[in-house]
C-alpha atoms as an extended CHARMM CRD file, in Angstrom:
* protein
*
       210  EXT
         1         1  SER       CA            -76.0970000000     -171.9210000000        0.7280000000  PROA      1               0.0000000000
         2         2  ASP       CA            -75.3750000000     -171.2250000000       -3.2550000000  PROA      2               0.0000000000
         3         3  ARG       CA            -72.1790000000     -172.2160000000       -5.5150000000  PROA      3               0.0000000000
         4         4  ARG       CA            -70.8940000000     -168.9460000000       -5.0230000000  PROA      4               0.0000000000
         5         5  ASP       CA            -70.5290000000     -169.1770000000       -1.5540000000  PROA      5               0.0000000000
         6         6  ARG       CA            -69.3260000000     -172.7780000000       -1.4130000000  PROA      6               0.0000000000
         7         7  LEU       CA            -66.2780000000     -171.5020000000       -3.9110000000  PROA      7               0.0000000000
         8         8  TRP       CA            -65.7750000000     -168.2320000000       -1.7890000000  PROA      8               0.0000000000
         9         9  ASN       CA            -65.8040000000     -169.9880000000        1.6570000000  PROA      9               0.0000000000
        10        10  ALA       CA            -63.4780000000     -172.7440000000       -0.0550000000  PROA      10              0.0000000000
        11        11  TYR       CA            -60.3790000000     -170.9190000000        0.8360000000  PROA      11              0.0000000000
        12        12  ASP       CA            -58.9320000000     -169.2100000000        4.2260000000  PROA      12              0.0000000000
        13        13  TRP       CA            -58.6920000000     -165.3130000000        3.8480000000  PROA      13              0.0000000000
        14        14  ARG       CA            -58.0700000000     -164.2100000000        7.5850000000  PROA      14              0.0000000000
        15        15  ARG       CA            -53.9890000000     -163.5000000000        6.7970000000  PROA      15              0.0000000000
        16        16  SER       CA            -54.7930000000     -161.6140000000        3.2360000000  PROA      16              0.0000000000
        17        17  ASP       CA            -57.5800000000     -159.5600000000        4.4450000000  PROA      17              0.0000000000
        18        18  GLU       CA            -55.2050000000     -158.6010000000        7.6470000000  PROA      18              0.0000000000
        19        19  LEU       CA            -52.8940000000     -156.8410000000        5.9010000000  PROA      19              0.0000000000
        20        20  LEU       CA            -54.4710000000     -156.1450000000        2.1980000000  PROA      20              0.0000000000
        21        21  ARG       CA            -57.1110000000     -154.3390000000        4.2460000000  PROA      21              0.0000000000
        22        22  GLY       CA            -54.7210000000     -152.5110000000        6.5330000000  PROA      22              0.0000000000
        23        23  LEU       CA            -52.8500000000     -151.4290000000        3.7390000000  PROA      23              0.0000000000
        24        24  HSD       CA            -55.8230000000     -150.0150000000        2.1780000000  PROA      24              0.0000000000
        25        25  ALA       CA            -56.9870000000     -148.2310000000        5.3560000000  PROA      25              0.0000000000
        26        26  ARG       CA            -53.7380000000     -146.8610000000        5.2400000000  PROA      26              0.0000000000
        27        27  LYS       CA            -53.6150000000     -145.4060000000        1.6510000000  PROA      27              0.0000000000
        28        28  ILE       CA            -50.7790000000     -148.1040000000        0.8060000000  PROA      28              0.0000000000
        29        29  GLU       CA            -51.4510000000     -149.1170000000       -2.6940000000  PROA      29              0.0000000000
        30        30  PRO       CA            -50.3140000000     -153.2750000000       -2.7720000000  PROA      30              0.0000000000
        31        31  VAL       CA            -49.0200000000     -155.5500000000       -5.4090000000  PROA      31              0.0000000000
        32        32  VAL       CA            -50.2680000000     -158.7420000000       -5.0710000000  PROA      32              0.0000000000
        33        33  THR       CA            -48.2270000000     -161.7660000000       -5.6740000000  PROA      33              0.0000000000
        34        34  LEU       CA            -50.5280000000     -164.8810000000       -6.1570000000  PROA      34              0.0000000000
        35        35  TYR       CA            -48.2310000000     -167.9320000000       -5.6860000000  PROA      35              0.0000000000
        36        36  GLY       CA            -48.4270000000     -171.4050000000       -4.8850000000  PROA      36              0.0000000000
        37        37  ALA       CA            -50.8970000000     -174.0760000000       -5.2200000000  PROA      37              0.0000000000
        38        38  PRO       CA            -52.2330000000     -176.4010000000       -2.8390000000  PROA      38              0.0000000000
        39        39  ARG       CA            -51.8530000000     -180.2640000000       -2.5160000000  PROA      39              0.0000000000
        40        40  TRP       CA            -55.2200000000     -180.8310000000       -4.2230000000  PROA      40              0.0000000000
        41        41  SER       CA            -54.5310000000     -179.4310000000       -7.2560000000  PROA      41              0.0000000000
        42        42  ASN       CA            -51.2130000000     -180.2760000000       -8.2660000000  PROA      42              0.0000000000
        43        43  LYS       CA            -51.4300000000     -184.3180000000       -7.2800000000  PROA      43              0.0000000000
        44        44  GLY       CA            -50.1860000000     -183.9820000000       -3.7240000000  PROA      44              0.0000000000
        45        45  ARG       CA            -47.2090000000     -182.2980000000       -4.2590000000  PROA      45              0.0000000000
        46        46  GLY       CA            -45.4750000000     -179.0850000000       -3.0320000000  PROA      46              0.0000000000
        47        47  PRO       CA            -46.7320000000     -175.5780000000       -3.3290000000  PROA      47              0.0000000000
        48        48  GLN       CA            -44.1690000000     -174.5190000000       -6.2190000000  PROA      48              0.0000000000
        49        49  TRP       CA            -45.4460000000     -177.3550000000       -8.3670000000  PROA      49              0.0000000000
        50        50  ALA       CA            -48.0820000000     -175.8340000000      -10.7050000000  PROA      50              0.0000000000
        51        51  PRO       CA            -51.8560000000     -177.2020000000      -10.5690000000  PROA      51              0.0000000000
        52        52  THR       CA            -52.7570000000     -179.8260000000      -13.6050000000  PROA      52              0.0000000000
        53        53  SER       CA            -55.4830000000     -177.6970000000      -14.5450000000  PROA      53              0.0000000000
        54        54  GLY       CA            -55.0980000000     -173.8690000000      -15.4560000000  PROA      54              0.0000000000
        55        55  GLY       CA            -59.0460000000     -173.5640000000      -14.5980000000  PROA      55              0.0000000000
        56        56  ALA       CA            -58.1020000000     -174.1020000000      -10.5060000000  PROA      56              0.0000000000
        57        57  PHE       CA            -55.8170000000     -171.3220000000      -10.4770000000  PROA      57              0.0000000000
        58        58  ALA       CA            -58.2590000000     -169.1800000000      -12.4890000000  PROA      58              0.0000000000
        59        59  SER       CA            -60.7630000000     -169.3790000000       -9.9610000000  PROA      59              0.0000000000
        60        60  PHE       CA            -58.3170000000     -168.6890000000       -7.3910000000  PROA      60              0.0000000000
        61        61  SER       CA            -57.4490000000     -165.7390000000       -9.2030000000  PROA      61              0.0000000000
        62        62  LYS       CA            -60.9860000000     -164.4190000000      -10.1610000000  PROA      62              0.0000000000
        63        63  ARG       CA            -61.8550000000     -164.9580000000       -6.4240000000  PROA      63              0.0000000000
        64        64  VAL       CA            -58.8650000000     -162.7090000000       -5.2470000000  PROA      64              0.0000000000
        65        65  ALA       CA            -60.0140000000     -159.9290000000       -7.3360000000  PROA      65              0.0000000000
        66        66  GLN       CA            -63.5210000000     -159.7870000000       -6.6220000000  PROA      66              0.0000000000
        67        67  ARG       CA            -62.5700000000     -159.6710000000       -2.5380000000  PROA      67              0.0000000000
        68        68  TYR       CA            -59.8570000000     -156.8350000000       -2.8880000000  PROA      68              0.0000000000
        69        69  PRO       CA            -61.5690000000     -154.5330000000       -5.4700000000  PROA      69              0.0000000000
        70        70  PHE       CA            -59.4290000000     -151.9800000000       -4.2030000000  PROA      70              0.0000000000
        71        71  VAL       CA            -56.3060000000     -153.8580000000       -5.8010000000  PROA      71              0.0000000000
        72        72  ARG       CA            -55.4950000000     -153.2040000000       -8.9090000000  PROA      72              0.0000000000
        73        73  ARG       CA            -51.9840000000     -154.3360000000       -9.4960000000  PROA      73              0.0000000000
        74        74  PHE       CA            -51.1690000000     -158.3460000000       -9.7090000000  PROA      74              0.0000000000
        75        75  LEU       CA            -48.0920000000     -160.6560000000      -10.3630000000  PROA      75              0.0000000000
        76        76  ILE       CA            -48.9300000000     -164.0160000000      -11.2900000000  PROA      76              0.0000000000
        77        77  TRP       CA            -46.0810000000     -166.6200000000       -9.4660000000  PROA      77              0.0000000000
        78        78  ASN       CA            -42.8370000000     -165.4540000000       -8.4100000000  PROA      78              0.0000000000
        79        79  GLU       CA            -39.4080000000     -166.4820000000      -10.1660000000  PROA      79              0.0000000000
        80        80  PRO       CA            -40.6560000000     -169.0840000000      -12.1640000000  PROA      80              0.0000000000
        81        81  ASN       CA            -37.6960000000     -169.8970000000      -14.4990000000  PROA      81              0.0000000000
        82        82  GLN       CA            -36.2630000000     -171.5320000000      -11.3130000000  PROA      82              0.0000000000
        83        83  ALA       CA            -37.1040000000     -174.8600000000      -10.4970000000  PROA      83              0.0000000000
        84        84  ARG       CA            -37.1380000000     -173.9460000000       -6.8350000000  PROA      84              0.0000000000
        85        85  TRP       CA            -40.1370000000     -171.7080000000       -7.4120000000  PROA      85              0.0000000000
        86        86  LEU       CA            -41.9710000000     -173.4800000000      -10.6700000000  PROA      86              0.0000000000
        87        87  ARG       CA            -42.2720000000     -177.0790000000      -11.5820000000  PROA      87              0.0000000000
        88        88  PRO       CA            -42.3000000000     -177.7260000000      -14.2010000000  PROA      88              0.0000000000
        89        89  THR       CA            -39.5510000000     -175.4900000000      -15.2110000000  PROA      89              0.0000000000
        90        90  THR       CA            -41.1770000000     -174.3720000000      -18.7110000000  PROA      90              0.0000000000
        91        91  PRO       CA            -42.6090000000     -171.4590000000      -19.9360000000  PROA      91              0.0000000000
        92        92  ALA       CA            -45.1400000000     -173.1510000000      -21.5940000000  PROA      92              0.0000000000
        93        93  THR       CA            -46.2740000000     -174.7870000000      -18.1160000000  PROA      93              0.0000000000
        94        94  TYR       CA            -46.4810000000     -171.0550000000      -16.5630000000  PROA      94              0.0000000000
        95        95  VAL       CA            -48.3190000000     -169.7090000000      -19.5790000000  PROA      95              0.0000000000
        96        96  THR       CA            -50.9080000000     -171.9920000000      -19.7650000000  PROA      96              0.0000000000
        97        97  LYS       CA            -51.7180000000     -172.9740000000      -16.1200000000  PROA      97              0.0000000000
        98        98  LEU       CA            -50.7940000000     -170.0120000000      -14.4100000000  PROA      98              0.0000000000
        99        99  LEU       CA            -50.5230000000     -166.5770000000      -16.3700000000  PROA      99              0.0000000000
       100       100  ASN       CA            -52.6970000000     -166.5490000000      -19.0040000000  PROA      100             0.0000000000
       101       101  PRO       CA            -55.7460000000     -168.1800000000      -16.8470000000  PROA      101             0.0000000000
       102       102  ALA       CA            -55.0700000000     -165.7030000000      -14.0010000000  PROA      102             0.0000000000
       103       103  TYR       CA            -54.8040000000     -162.8880000000      -16.6810000000  PROA      103             0.0000000000
       104       104  LYS       CA            -58.2460000000     -163.4150000000      -18.0140000000  PROA      104             0.0000000000
       105       105  ALA       CA            -59.8570000000     -164.2350000000      -14.8230000000  PROA      105             0.0000000000
       106       106  ILE       CA            -58.7300000000     -160.9660000000      -12.8810000000  PROA      106             0.0000000000
       107       107  HSD       CA            -59.4260000000     -158.5210000000      -16.1700000000  PROA      107             0.0000000000
       108       108  ALA       CA            -63.1830000000     -160.1850000000      -16.1560000000  PROA      108             0.0000000000
       109       109  ALA       CA            -63.4460000000     -159.4710000000      -12.3990000000  PROA      109             0.0000000000
       110       110  ARG       CA            -61.7390000000     -156.4090000000      -12.1030000000  PROA      110             0.0000000000
       111       111  ARG       CA            -61.8450000000     -153.7080000000      -14.6900000000  PROA      111             0.0000000000
       112       112  GLY       CA            -58.8490000000     -151.6280000000      -14.4890000000  PROA      112             0.0000000000
       113       113  ALA       CA            -56.5780000000     -154.4920000000      -13.3120000000  PROA      113             0.0000000000
       114       114  LEU       CA            -52.8510000000     -154.5360000000      -14.1170000000  PROA      114             0.0000000000
       115       115  VAL       CA            -51.9340000000     -158.0230000000      -14.3850000000  PROA      115             0.0000000000
       116       116  ALA       CA            -47.7630000000     -158.6000000000      -14.7890000000  PROA      116             0.0000000000
       117       117  GLY       CA            -46.1630000000     -161.6120000000      -15.8400000000  PROA      117             0.0000000000
       118       118  GLY       CA            -42.9620000000     -163.0850000000      -15.9840000000  PROA      118             0.0000000000
       119       119  VAL       CA            -41.6140000000     -162.3530000000      -12.6460000000  PROA      119             0.0000000000
       120       120  THR       CA            -38.4860000000     -163.5690000000      -13.4140000000  PROA      120             0.0000000000
       121       121  ALA       CA            -35.2370000000     -164.1190000000      -10.9360000000  PROA      121             0.0000000000
       122       122  PRO       CA            -31.9260000000     -162.4950000000      -12.5940000000  PROA      122             0.0000000000
       123       123  ARG       CA            -30.3610000000     -165.9590000000      -13.9700000000  PROA      123             0.0000000000
       124       124  ALA       CA            -31.2390000000     -170.0160000000      -14.2710000000  PROA      124             0.0000000000
       125       125  SER       CA            -29.8470000000     -171.6420000000      -11.4980000000  PROA      125             0.0000000000
       126       126  LYS       CA            -29.8080000000     -175.0690000000      -10.6100000000  PROA      126             0.0000000000
       127       127  GLY       CA            -32.7110000000     -176.8090000000      -13.6260000000  PROA      127             0.0000000000
       128       128  GLY       CA            -33.8210000000     -173.3580000000      -14.3360000000  PROA      128             0.0000000000
       129       129  VAL       CA            -33.7690000000     -171.4510000000      -17.4400000000  PROA      129             0.0000000000
       130       130  SER       CA            -32.5530000000     -168.0110000000      -17.9890000000  PROA      130             0.0000000000
       131       131  PRO       CA            -34.3750000000     -164.8430000000      -18.2010000000  PROA      131             0.0000000000
       132       132  VAL       CA            -33.9420000000     -164.4310000000      -22.1400000000  PROA      132             0.0000000000
       133       133  ASP       CA            -34.6490000000     -167.2650000000      -22.9740000000  PROA      133             0.0000000000
       134       134  TRP       CA            -38.0690000000     -167.4680000000      -20.8480000000  PROA      134             0.0000000000
       135       135  ILE       CA            -39.1520000000     -163.9870000000      -22.4120000000  PROA      135             0.0000000000
       136       136  ALA       CA            -38.4350000000     -166.0840000000      -25.6520000000  PROA      136             0.0000000000
       137       137  GLY       CA            -40.4370000000     -169.0780000000      -24.4930000000  PROA      137             0.0000000000
       138       138  MET       CA            -43.3970000000     -167.1150000000      -22.9430000000  PROA      138             0.0000000000
       139       139  LYS       CA            -43.8420000000     -165.3940000000      -26.5850000000  PROA      139             0.0000000000
       140       140  LYS       CA            -43.9990000000     -168.9920000000      -28.2450000000  PROA      140             0.0000000000
       141       141  ALA       CA            -46.4090000000     -170.1600000000      -25.3350000000  PROA      141             0.0000000000
       142       142  ARG       CA            -48.9200000000     -166.6880000000      -26.4570000000  PROA      142             0.0000000000
       143       143  ALA       CA            -48.5370000000     -164.9790000000      -23.4140000000  PROA      143             0.0000000000
       144       144  LYS       CA            -50.8240000000     -161.8750000000      -21.9640000000  PROA      144             0.0000000000
       145       145  LEU       CA            -49.8410000000     -159.3920000000      -20.0050000000  PROA      145             0.0000000000
       146       146  ASP       CA            -50.4130000000     -155.5620000000      -19.5230000000  PROA      146             0.0000000000
       147       147  ALA       CA            -46.7480000000     -155.5680000000      -17.6140000000  PROA      147             0.0000000000
       148       148  TYR       CA            -43.3730000000     -157.5520000000      -17.5110000000  PROA      148             0.0000000000
       149       149  ALA       CA            -41.9570000000     -158.3670000000      -14.1040000000  PROA      149             0.0000000000
       150       150  HSD       CA            -37.9780000000     -158.9950000000      -13.1130000000  PROA      150             0.0000000000
       151       151  ASN       CA            -36.3180000000     -159.1880000000      -10.2590000000  PROA      151             0.0000000000
       152       152  PRO       CA            -33.1990000000     -157.5030000000      -11.3390000000  PROA      152             0.0000000000
       153       153  TYR       CA            -30.4380000000     -159.0790000000       -8.3570000000  PROA      153             0.0000000000
       154       154  PRO       CA            -27.0340000000     -158.6250000000       -8.6460000000  PROA      154             0.0000000000
       155       155  LEU       CA            -24.5710000000     -161.9150000000       -9.4600000000  PROA      155             0.0000000000
       156       156  ARG       CA            -21.4140000000     -160.4530000000       -9.3550000000  PROA      156             0.0000000000
       157       157  ARG       CA            -19.0600000000     -159.2140000000       -6.5650000000  PROA      157             0.0000000000
       158       158  GLY       CA            -18.7360000000     -155.4910000000       -6.8590000000  PROA      158             0.0000000000
       159       159  GLU       CA            -21.9920000000     -154.9730000000       -9.1600000000  PROA      159             0.0000000000
       160       160  THR       CA            -23.2950000000     -151.7520000000       -9.0510000000  PROA      160             0.0000000000
       161       161  PRO       CA            -26.4300000000     -150.6330000000      -10.8750000000  PROA      161             0.0000000000
       162       162  PHE       CA            -24.8080000000     -149.2390000000      -13.7710000000  PROA      162             0.0000000000
       163       163  ALA       CA            -21.7100000000     -151.3820000000      -14.2420000000  PROA      163             0.0000000000
       164       164  GLY       CA            -20.2200000000     -155.0760000000      -13.7170000000  PROA      164             0.0000000000
       165       165  GLY       CA            -23.0270000000     -156.9640000000      -14.8380000000  PROA      165             0.0000000000
       166       166  CYS       CA            -22.1830000000     -159.5590000000      -17.3980000000  PROA      166             0.0000000000
       167       167  ASP       CA            -22.3640000000     -158.2240000000      -21.0960000000  PROA      167             0.0000000000
       168       168  HSD       CA            -22.3550000000     -161.7370000000      -22.9180000000  PROA      168             0.0000000000
       169       169  CYS       CA            -24.7120000000     -163.5970000000      -20.6470000000  PROA      169             0.0000000000
       170       170  GLU       CA            -28.3150000000     -164.1220000000      -20.6880000000  PROA      170             0.0000000000
       171       171  THR       CA            -28.6330000000     -162.8840000000      -17.1260000000  PROA      171             0.0000000000
       172       172  ILE       CA            -30.2170000000     -159.9520000000      -16.1270000000  PROA      172             0.0000000000
       173       173  THR       CA            -29.5370000000     -157.7360000000      -13.7310000000  PROA      173             0.0000000000
       174       174  MET       CA            -29.7170000000     -153.5270000000      -12.7500000000  PROA      174             0.0000000000
       175       175  ALA       CA            -26.3760000000     -153.1600000000      -15.2300000000  PROA      175             0.0000000000
       176       176  THR       CA            -27.5820000000     -154.7140000000      -17.8540000000  PROA      176             0.0000000000
       177       177  LEU       CA            -31.5830000000     -153.8410000000      -17.8500000000  PROA      177             0.0000000000
       178       178  GLU       CA            -31.1090000000     -152.7900000000      -21.2550000000  PROA      178             0.0000000000
       179       179  ARG       CA            -31.0050000000     -156.3230000000      -22.3570000000  PROA      179             0.0000000000
       180       180  LEU       CA            -34.4650000000     -156.8340000000      -20.5880000000  PROA      180             0.0000000000
       181       181  LEU       CA            -35.9460000000     -153.5580000000      -22.5390000000  PROA      181             0.0000000000
       182       182  THR       CA            -34.6110000000     -155.0590000000      -25.8460000000  PROA      182             0.0000000000
       183       183  HSD       CA            -35.9510000000     -158.3730000000      -24.9640000000  PROA      183             0.0000000000
       184       184  VAL       CA            -39.3850000000     -157.5080000000      -23.7400000000  PROA      184             0.0000000000
       185       185  ARG       CA            -39.7440000000     -155.1970000000      -26.2510000000  PROA      185             0.0000000000
       186       186  ARG       CA            -39.2830000000     -157.9480000000      -29.5950000000  PROA      186             0.0000000000
       187       187  ALA       CA            -41.5960000000     -160.1330000000      -27.5000000000  PROA      187             0.0000000000
       188       188  TRP       CA            -44.9550000000     -157.5350000000      -26.9910000000  PROA      188             0.0000000000
       189       189  GLY       CA            -44.0930000000     -154.3520000000      -28.1000000000  PROA      189             0.0000000000
       190       190  ALA       CA            -44.0300000000     -151.4680000000      -25.5300000000  PROA      190             0.0000000000
       191       191  LYS       CA            -45.1100000000     -153.0400000000      -22.7020000000  PROA      191             0.0000000000
       192       192  ARG       CA            -44.1930000000     -151.9060000000      -19.0280000000  PROA      192             0.0000000000
       193       193  ILE       CA            -41.1780000000     -152.9840000000      -16.5690000000  PROA      193             0.0000000000
       194       194  TRP       CA            -42.2130000000     -153.3260000000      -13.2010000000  PROA      194             0.0000000000
       195       195  LEU       CA            -38.9560000000     -154.2190000000      -11.5480000000  PROA      195             0.0000000000
       196       196  THR       CA            -40.9490000000     -155.6630000000       -8.6120000000  PROA      196             0.0000000000
       197       197  GLU       CA            -37.8630000000     -156.8870000000       -6.1570000000  PROA      197             0.0000000000
       198       198  PHE       CA            -33.5760000000     -156.0760000000       -5.8870000000  PROA      198             0.0000000000
       199       199  GLY       CA            -31.4090000000     -155.3200000000       -3.1760000000  PROA      199             0.0000000000
       200       200  TYR       CA            -27.7410000000     -154.3510000000       -2.9590000000  PROA      200             0.0000000000
       201       201  GLN       CA            -26.0740000000     -155.6390000000        0.3560000000  PROA      201             0.0000000000
       202       202  THR       CA            -23.9240000000     -153.2220000000        1.6230000000  PROA      202             0.0000000000
       203       203  ASN       CA            -22.9250000000     -152.1990000000        5.3070000000  PROA      203             0.0000000000
       204       204  PRO       CA            -21.8540000000     -154.9380000000        7.0190000000  PROA      204             0.0000000000
       205       205  PRO       CA            -20.6290000000     -156.4780000000        3.6770000000  PROA      205             0.0000000000
       206       206  ASP       CA            -22.0520000000     -160.0200000000        2.4170000000  PROA      206             0.0000000000
       207       207  ARG       CA            -18.8860000000     -162.4270000000        2.0540000000  PROA      207             0.0000000000
       208       208  LEU       CA            -20.2480000000     -163.3750000000       -1.3760000000  PROA      208             0.0000000000
       209       209  LEU       CA            -21.6690000000     -160.4950000000       -3.3150000000  PROA      209             0.0000000000
       210       210  GLY       CA            -20.0270000000     -157.4520000000       -0.9530000000  PROA      210             0.0000000000
């Protein structure tokens, strides 16, 4: 009946209610990724296209934090340095339309929340940006974050968490994790690092990566 109720009911919470409240009931702490823009917010494009206004994403982020007060850790978007996940694929788009609006909104709604930015893929792929350049671009755009998140998948056959990574590239895998620490520290000082997604295929062996 009032504006808050209209905004609250603008979203379909059924699946997230089931998942997040189910985890909470079982004392499992989730890390929640906010990803995907509805067509009304980005001129009718797919969910990987950023909203035209940062206010739309900020409003949604605030509602999530209010609805799930037991959620403490948030990731903003998924692998935005690759074109298949975010368009336009630029650090400035990510920071101004997504990360900073969400950071401000979540912290206003949820005391003690931790908001991680970046959430980068280990390489640029076609049309994307390397994680090294992405971090530098986020710094230039004045990104606000409590932690930097990265998905350090292996990129070479036979690569392990300790060896086999490319020493002279701008990719970042588990084998070259020092590169991530160096660039994050250079951009934001002593921020925490969240390794939010990675895995090694072993048995049966994958034909590409082993």
